[in-house]
Coordinates of C-alpha atoms in Angstrom, one line a residue:
M16 CA -11.6 -25.5 7.6
P17 CA -12.8 -23.1 4.8
S18 CA -11.9 -23.5 1.2
L19 CA -10.1 -21.0 -0.9
F20 CA -13.4 -20.7 -2.9
D21 CA -15.6 -20.1 0.1
P22 CA -16.9 -16.6 0.8
I23 CA -15.5 -14.4 3.5
Q24 CA -16.6 -11.2 5.2
L25 CA -13.9 -8.6 5.1
G26 CA -15.3 -5.9 7.4
A27 CA -18.3 -4.4 5.5
I28 CA -17.3 -6.1 2.3
H29 CA -18.7 -9.6 1.4
A30 CA -16.1 -11.4 -0.8
P31 CA -17.5 -14.4 -2.7
N32 CA -14.1 -16.2 -2.6
R33 CA -10.8 -15.9 -0.7
I34 CA -8.7 -15.2 -3.8
L35 CA -7.8 -11.5 -3.6
M36 CA -6.1 -9.5 -6.3
A37 CA -3.0 -8.0 -4.8
P38 CA -2.0 -4.4 -5.6
L39 CA 0.1 -4.2 -8.8
T40 CA 1.7 -1.1 -10.2
R41 CA 1.1 -1.0 -14.0
G42 CA 1.8 2.6 -15.0
R43 CA -1.2 3.1 -17.3
A44 CA -2.4 6.5 -16.0
T45 CA -1.4 9.9 -17.6
K46 CA 1.6 11.9 -16.7
A47 CA -0.8 14.0 -14.5
H48 CA -1.6 10.8 -12.6
V49 CA -5.1 10.6 -14.0
P50 CA -6.7 7.1 -14.6
T51 CA -7.4 6.2 -18.2
E52 CA -10.2 4.3 -20.0
M53 CA -8.0 1.3 -20.5
M54 CA -7.7 0.9 -16.7
A55 CA -11.5 0.3 -16.5
E56 CA -11.2 -2.6 -18.9
Y57 CA -8.2 -4.0 -17.0
Y58 CA -9.9 -4.1 -13.6
T59 CA -13.2 -5.2 -15.0
Q60 CA -11.6 -8.2 -16.6
R61 CA -10.5 -9.3 -13.1
A62 CA -13.8 -8.6 -11.3
S63 CA -14.1 -12.3 -10.3
A64 CA -11.5 -11.8 -7.6
G65 CA -13.0 -12.0 -4.2
L66 CA -11.8 -8.5 -3.8
I67 CA -9.6 -6.3 -6.0
I68 CA -7.0 -4.2 -4.2
S69 CA -6.0 -1.5 -6.7
E70 CA -2.6 -0.6 -7.8
A71 CA -0.8 1.8 -5.4
T72 CA -2.3 5.2 -5.8
G73 CA -0.7 8.5 -4.6
I74 CA -2.3 10.5 -1.8
S75 CA -0.3 13.6 -2.9
Q76 CA 2.2 14.8 -5.5
E77 CA 4.8 14.7 -2.7
G78 CA 4.3 11.0 -2.2
L79 CA 3.9 9.8 -5.8
G80 CA 7.1 9.3 -7.6
W81 CA 6.3 6.5 -10.0
P82 CA 5.8 7.6 -13.6
F83 CA 2.3 7.2 -15.0
A84 CA 0.9 5.9 -11.7
P85 CA -2.6 7.2 -10.7
G86 CA -3.4 9.6 -7.9
L87 CA -6.3 10.6 -5.7
W88 CA -5.7 14.2 -4.7
T89 CA -7.4 16.1 -7.6
D90 CA -11.0 16.3 -8.7
E91 CA -9.9 15.2 -12.2
Q92 CA -8.4 12.1 -10.8
V93 CA -11.6 11.3 -8.8
E94 CA -13.8 11.7 -11.8
A95 CA -11.5 9.5 -13.9
W96 CA -11.6 6.7 -11.3
K97 CA -15.5 6.6 -11.3
P98 CA -15.8 4.7 -14.6
V99 CA -13.3 2.2 -13.3
T100 CA -15.2 1.4 -10.1
D101 CA -18.6 1.6 -11.9
S102 CA -17.4 -1.0 -14.4
V103 CA -16.1 -3.3 -11.8
H104 CA -19.3 -3.1 -9.8
A105 CA -21.4 -3.7 -13.0
A106 CA -19.4 -6.9 -13.5
G107 CA -20.2 -8.0 -10.0
G108 CA -16.9 -7.2 -8.5
R109 CA -15.6 -5.3 -5.4
I110 CA -12.6 -2.9 -5.4
I111 CA -10.7 -1.0 -2.8
V112 CA -7.9 1.5 -3.4
Q113 CA -4.4 1.2 -2.0
M114 CA -3.2 4.6 -0.8
W115 CA 0.5 5.3 -1.3
H116 CA 3.1 7.7 0.0
M117 CA 6.5 6.6 -1.2
G118 CA 8.6 8.7 1.2
R119 CA 12.2 8.6 0.1
Q120 CA 11.6 6.2 -2.8
V121 CA 11.0 9.0 -5.2
H122 CA 13.0 11.5 -7.3
S123 CA 12.7 15.2 -7.3
S124 CA 12.3 15.3 -11.1
V125 CA 9.0 13.5 -10.6
I126 CA 7.6 15.1 -7.5
G127 CA 9.0 18.6 -8.0
G128 CA 10.7 18.8 -4.6
Q129 CA 13.1 17.0 -2.2
P130 CA 11.8 13.6 -1.0
V131 CA 10.6 13.3 2.6
S132 CA 11.1 10.4 5.1
S133 CA 11.3 9.7 8.8
S134 CA 15.0 10.7 8.8
A135 CA 17.6 12.1 6.4
T136 CA 18.4 8.9 4.6
A137 CA 18.6 7.7 1.0
T138 CA 17.8 4.4 -0.7
A139 CA 20.6 2.6 -2.6
G140 CA 20.1 2.2 -6.3
Q141 CA 18.1 4.2 -8.7
A142 CA 14.6 5.6 -9.0
H143 CA 12.2 5.3 -12.0
T144 CA 11.7 8.7 -13.5
Y145 CA 10.3 10.1 -16.8
E146 CA 13.9 10.5 -17.9
G147 CA 14.9 7.0 -17.1
K148 CA 16.7 5.6 -14.1
Q149 CA 18.3 8.2 -11.8
D150 CA 20.1 7.8 -8.4
F151 CA 17.9 8.1 -5.4
E152 CA 18.4 11.4 -3.4
T153 CA 18.8 12.0 0.3
A154 CA 15.4 12.7 1.9
R155 CA 14.7 15.3 4.4
P156 CA 13.0 14.3 7.7
L157 CA 9.4 15.3 8.0
E158 CA 9.1 18.0 10.7
L159 CA 6.8 17.6 13.6
D160 CA 4.6 20.4 12.4
E161 CA 4.2 18.7 9.0
I162 CA 2.6 15.5 10.4
P163 CA -0.9 17.1 10.6
R164 CA -0.6 18.1 7.0
L165 CA 0.4 14.5 6.1
L166 CA -2.6 13.1 8.0
A167 CA -4.8 15.6 6.2
D168 CA -3.5 14.3 2.9
Y169 CA -4.5 10.7 3.9
E170 CA -7.9 12.0 5.0
L171 CA -8.5 13.8 1.6
A172 CA -7.4 10.8 -0.4
T173 CA -9.9 8.7 1.7
K174 CA -12.7 11.0 1.0
N175 CA -11.8 11.1 -2.7
A176 CA -11.7 7.3 -2.8
L177 CA -15.2 7.0 -1.4
A178 CA -16.4 9.8 -3.8
A179 CA -14.8 7.8 -6.7
G180 CA -16.9 4.7 -5.8
F181 CA -14.3 2.5 -4.1
D182 CA -15.7 0.0 -1.6
G183 CA -13.0 0.8 0.9
V184 CA -9.3 1.7 1.2
Q185 CA -6.0 0.0 2.0
I186 CA -3.1 2.0 3.5
H187 CA 0.3 1.0 2.0
G188 CA 2.5 0.5 5.0
A189 CA 4.9 -2.0 3.4
N190 CA 7.7 -2.4 0.9
G191 CA 10.0 0.3 2.3
Y192 CA 7.7 3.3 1.6
L193 CA 6.9 6.1 4.0
I194 CA 5.1 4.3 6.8
D195 CA 7.6 1.5 6.7
Q196 CA 10.4 4.1 6.9
F197 CA 8.9 5.3 10.2
L198 CA 8.3 1.7 11.5
R199 CA 11.8 0.2 11.1
D200 CA 14.9 1.2 13.0
N201 CA 17.4 1.2 10.1
A202 CA 15.6 4.1 8.5
N203 CA 14.1 5.9 11.5
F204 CA 16.7 7.8 13.6
R205 CA 14.3 10.3 15.1
D206 CA 14.5 11.5 18.7
D207 CA 11.0 12.8 19.0
I208 CA 7.6 11.1 19.6
Y209 CA 7.9 9.3 16.2
G210 CA 11.3 7.7 16.8
G211 CA 13.2 5.5 19.2
S212 CA 11.0 3.0 21.0
I213 CA 8.6 0.6 19.2
E214 CA 5.7 2.5 20.6
N215 CA 6.9 5.7 19.0
R216 CA 7.8 4.1 15.7
I217 CA 4.4 2.7 15.2
R218 CA 2.8 6.0 16.1
L219 CA 2.5 7.3 12.5
M220 CA 1.0 4.1 11.3
R221 CA -1.6 4.2 14.1
E222 CA -2.4 7.9 13.5
V223 CA -2.8 7.4 9.8
T224 CA -5.0 4.4 10.3
E225 CA -7.2 6.1 12.8
R226 CA -7.6 9.2 10.5
V227 CA -8.5 7.0 7.5
A228 CA -10.9 4.9 9.6
S229 CA -12.6 8.0 10.9
V230 CA -13.6 8.8 7.3
A231 CA -14.1 5.4 5.7
G232 CA -15.1 3.4 8.8
A233 CA -12.8 0.8 10.3
D234 CA -14.8 -1.9 8.5
R235 CA -13.7 -0.4 5.2
T236 CA -10.1 0.2 6.2
S237 CA -7.2 -2.2 5.8
I238 CA -3.4 -1.9 5.7
R239 CA -0.5 -3.8 4.1
L240 CA 2.7 -4.5 6.0
S241 CA 5.9 -6.4 5.0
P242 CA 7.3 -7.7 8.3
N243 CA 10.1 -10.1 7.4
G244 CA 13.4 -9.1 5.9
D245 CA 14.8 -6.1 4.0
S246 CA 12.4 -4.3 1.7
Q247 CA 14.0 -1.7 -0.6
G248 CA 16.6 -1.0 1.9
V249 CA 14.3 -0.8 4.9
D250 CA 14.7 -3.3 7.7
D251 CA 14.5 -3.7 11.5
S252 CA 16.7 -5.2 14.2
N253 CA 13.8 -6.8 16.1
P254 CA 11.0 -7.4 13.5
K255 CA 9.0 -9.8 15.7
A256 CA 8.5 -7.3 18.6
L257 CA 7.9 -4.4 16.2
F258 CA 5.2 -6.0 14.0
V259 CA 3.4 -7.8 16.8
A260 CA 3.0 -4.5 18.5
A261 CA 1.9 -3.0 15.2
A262 CA -0.7 -5.8 14.7
K263 CA -2.0 -5.2 18.3
A264 CA -2.5 -1.5 17.6
L265 CA -4.3 -2.2 14.4
D266 CA -6.5 -4.8 16.2
E267 CA -7.5 -2.2 18.7
I268 CA -8.6 0.1 15.9
G269 CA -10.7 -2.8 14.4
I270 CA -9.7 -2.5 10.8
A271 CA -11.4 -4.9 8.3
F272 CA -8.3 -6.9 7.5
L273 CA -4.5 -6.9 7.6
E274 CA -2.5 -8.0 4.5
L275 CA 1.1 -9.2 4.9
R276 CA 3.6 -9.4 2.1
E277 CA 6.0 -12.1 3.2
P278 CA 8.7 -13.2 0.8
G279 CA 10.7 -16.3 1.3
P280 CA 14.1 -17.5 0.2
D281 CA 12.8 -18.2 -3.3
G282 CA 10.7 -15.0 -3.7
T283 CA 10.2 -13.4 -7.1
F284 CA 10.3 -9.8 -5.7
G285 CA 12.9 -9.9 -2.9
R286 CA 14.3 -12.9 -1.2
T287 CA 15.0 -13.4 2.5
D288 CA 15.8 -16.0 5.0
V289 CA 14.1 -14.1 7.8
P290 CA 11.3 -16.3 9.0
K291 CA 7.7 -15.3 8.2
L292 CA 6.0 -13.6 11.2
S293 CA 2.4 -14.3 10.2
P294 CA 2.0 -17.0 12.9
E295 CA 2.9 -14.5 15.6
I296 CA 0.9 -11.7 14.0
R297 CA -2.1 -14.0 13.7
E298 CA -2.1 -14.3 17.5
A299 CA -2.2 -10.5 17.9
F300 CA -4.7 -9.7 15.2
S301 CA -8.3 -11.0 15.5
N302 CA -9.9 -9.9 12.2
P303 CA -9.1 -11.6 8.8
L304 CA -5.4 -12.0 7.9
V305 CA -4.5 -12.0 4.2
L306 CA -1.2 -13.4 3.1
N307 CA 0.7 -12.5 0.0
S308 CA 3.9 -13.2 -1.9
D309 CA 4.6 -15.9 -4.5
Y310 CA 1.6 -18.0 -4.0
R311 CA 1.2 -19.8 -7.4
S312 CA -1.1 -22.7 -6.8
V313 CA -4.3 -23.8 -5.1
E314 CA -2.3 -26.2 -2.9
E315 CA 0.0 -23.5 -1.6
A316 CA -2.8 -21.1 -0.9
Q317 CA -5.1 -23.7 0.7
A318 CA -2.3 -25.0 2.9
A319 CA -1.9 -21.4 4.3
I320 CA -5.6 -21.3 5.1
D321 CA -5.6 -24.8 6.5
S322 CA -2.8 -23.9 8.9
G323 CA -5.2 -21.4 10.6
V324 CA -2.8 -18.5 9.9
A325 CA -4.4 -17.1 6.7
D326 CA -8.0 -16.3 6.1
A327 CA -7.5 -15.4 2.4
I328 CA -4.6 -15.1 -0.1
A329 CA -3.7 -12.1 -2.3
F330 CA -2.3 -13.2 -5.6
G331 CA -0.2 -10.7 -7.6
R332 CA 1.7 -11.6 -10.8
T333 CA -0.7 -14.5 -11.7
F334 CA -3.5 -12.0 -12.0
I335 CA -1.6 -10.0 -14.6
S336 CA -1.8 -12.7 -17.3
N337 CA -4.8 -14.7 -15.9
P338 CA -7.7 -12.2 -15.6
D339 CA -10.1 -15.1 -14.7
L340 CA -7.6 -16.5 -12.1
P341 CA -10.3 -17.8 -9.6
E342 CA -11.9 -19.9 -12.3
R343 CA -8.5 -21.3 -13.5
L344 CA -7.6 -22.2 -10.0
R345 CA -11.0 -23.8 -9.4
T346 CA -10.8 -26.0 -12.5
G347 CA -7.1 -26.7 -12.4
A348 CA -6.6 -25.0 -15.8
P349 CA -3.0 -24.1 -16.8
L350 CA -1.9 -20.6 -15.9
A351 CA -0.7 -18.3 -18.6
A352 CA 2.8 -16.7 -18.2
D353 CA 3.1 -12.9 -18.1
N354 CA 5.6 -10.7 -20.0
P355 CA 7.8 -8.6 -17.6
R356 CA 8.7 -6.3 -20.5
T357 CA 5.2 -5.0 -20.6
W358 CA 4.6 -4.5 -16.9
Y359 CA 5.0 -0.7 -17.0
S360 CA 4.9 0.0 -20.8
Q361 CA 1.8 2.3 -20.8
G362 CA 0.2 0.4 -23.7
A363 CA -2.6 -2.2 -24.1
E364 CA -0.1 -5.0 -24.8
G365 CA 0.5 -7.1 -21.7
Y366 CA -2.3 -5.2 -20.0
I367 CA -5.7 -5.9 -21.4
D368 CA -4.9 -8.4 -24.1
Y369 CA -4.5 -11.5 -21.9
P370 CA -7.5 -13.7 -22.8
A371 CA -9.8 -15.4 -20.3
L372 CA -9.6 -19.2 -20.4
E373 CA -12.6 -19.8 -22.7
T374 CA -11.2 -17.3 -25.2
A375 CA -7.7 -18.8 -25.0
E376 CA -9.1 -22.3 -25.6
A377 CA -11.1 -21.2 -28.6

């Protein structure tokens, strides 16, 4: 059975270890969603990850409602990403971009228009905006004749990602965002070819993946799903049938890897008693399966690999405060704690000032 520290081939990408950096929203871009110089240092500090999956990055203004998050729909954004990918590569790392459309999880004050979703629904709670927290608004359903435009947005973002120097792309299909809003039946009430049956509800996910893979190559395309339990108000009455069908569709496309965010009853970001579906999804998906959510130790991660379900583990929060996480895990060194108050604070504090182990010891 492979070790967490053994290399793995993720489609066209050779990862030197199986410790992936999970996507982490940090809010250090400009208000125009342009990456900043500080982001190059942040990602380069973490280049020892087997593969970096970037923070969620908007495919369009319509889909990006998080303040100071980066985008990939303008030339200025593409040019600003180039120093980030160049720096990671110069440090020996590999980095792909996670492409994001938030659907109904946005506010009109950020995107400049009414949110869109699978159906006319709203998320409970409040959205992050430049003016502070504001109540989520009711989304309008995407019209059938708007789907081609949405697919074109994904295609453009993929072309821009490759132009910016990313080694591949990941589609964000998890966490209650747009694709998840189409997948799950408590948010999708459509009566056209994108609603109703499981086959119809996975249609958008499949079409987006096919369009992205037609540009990047299936061997440089991946997707993230969150199959078990409620995620930002999005859930399904029969998740096993839904996500096994989704995994089979993705397997047919031949994507490089599938990442699953699977919280448990003690999860940091979301808790659920709904059983993890990764064992069933493993049977339906033949390429590498990457698991994520609250892995904090070598023992937990290695056990998932030893079980035969996971091929690699994506670590999230631990990479915030431990830029050299693979080395710390390999040597059994203590892990530094992160500061939640600085997760989205726009400054260098809590972003690029966490020292590597040798500096911390000195």
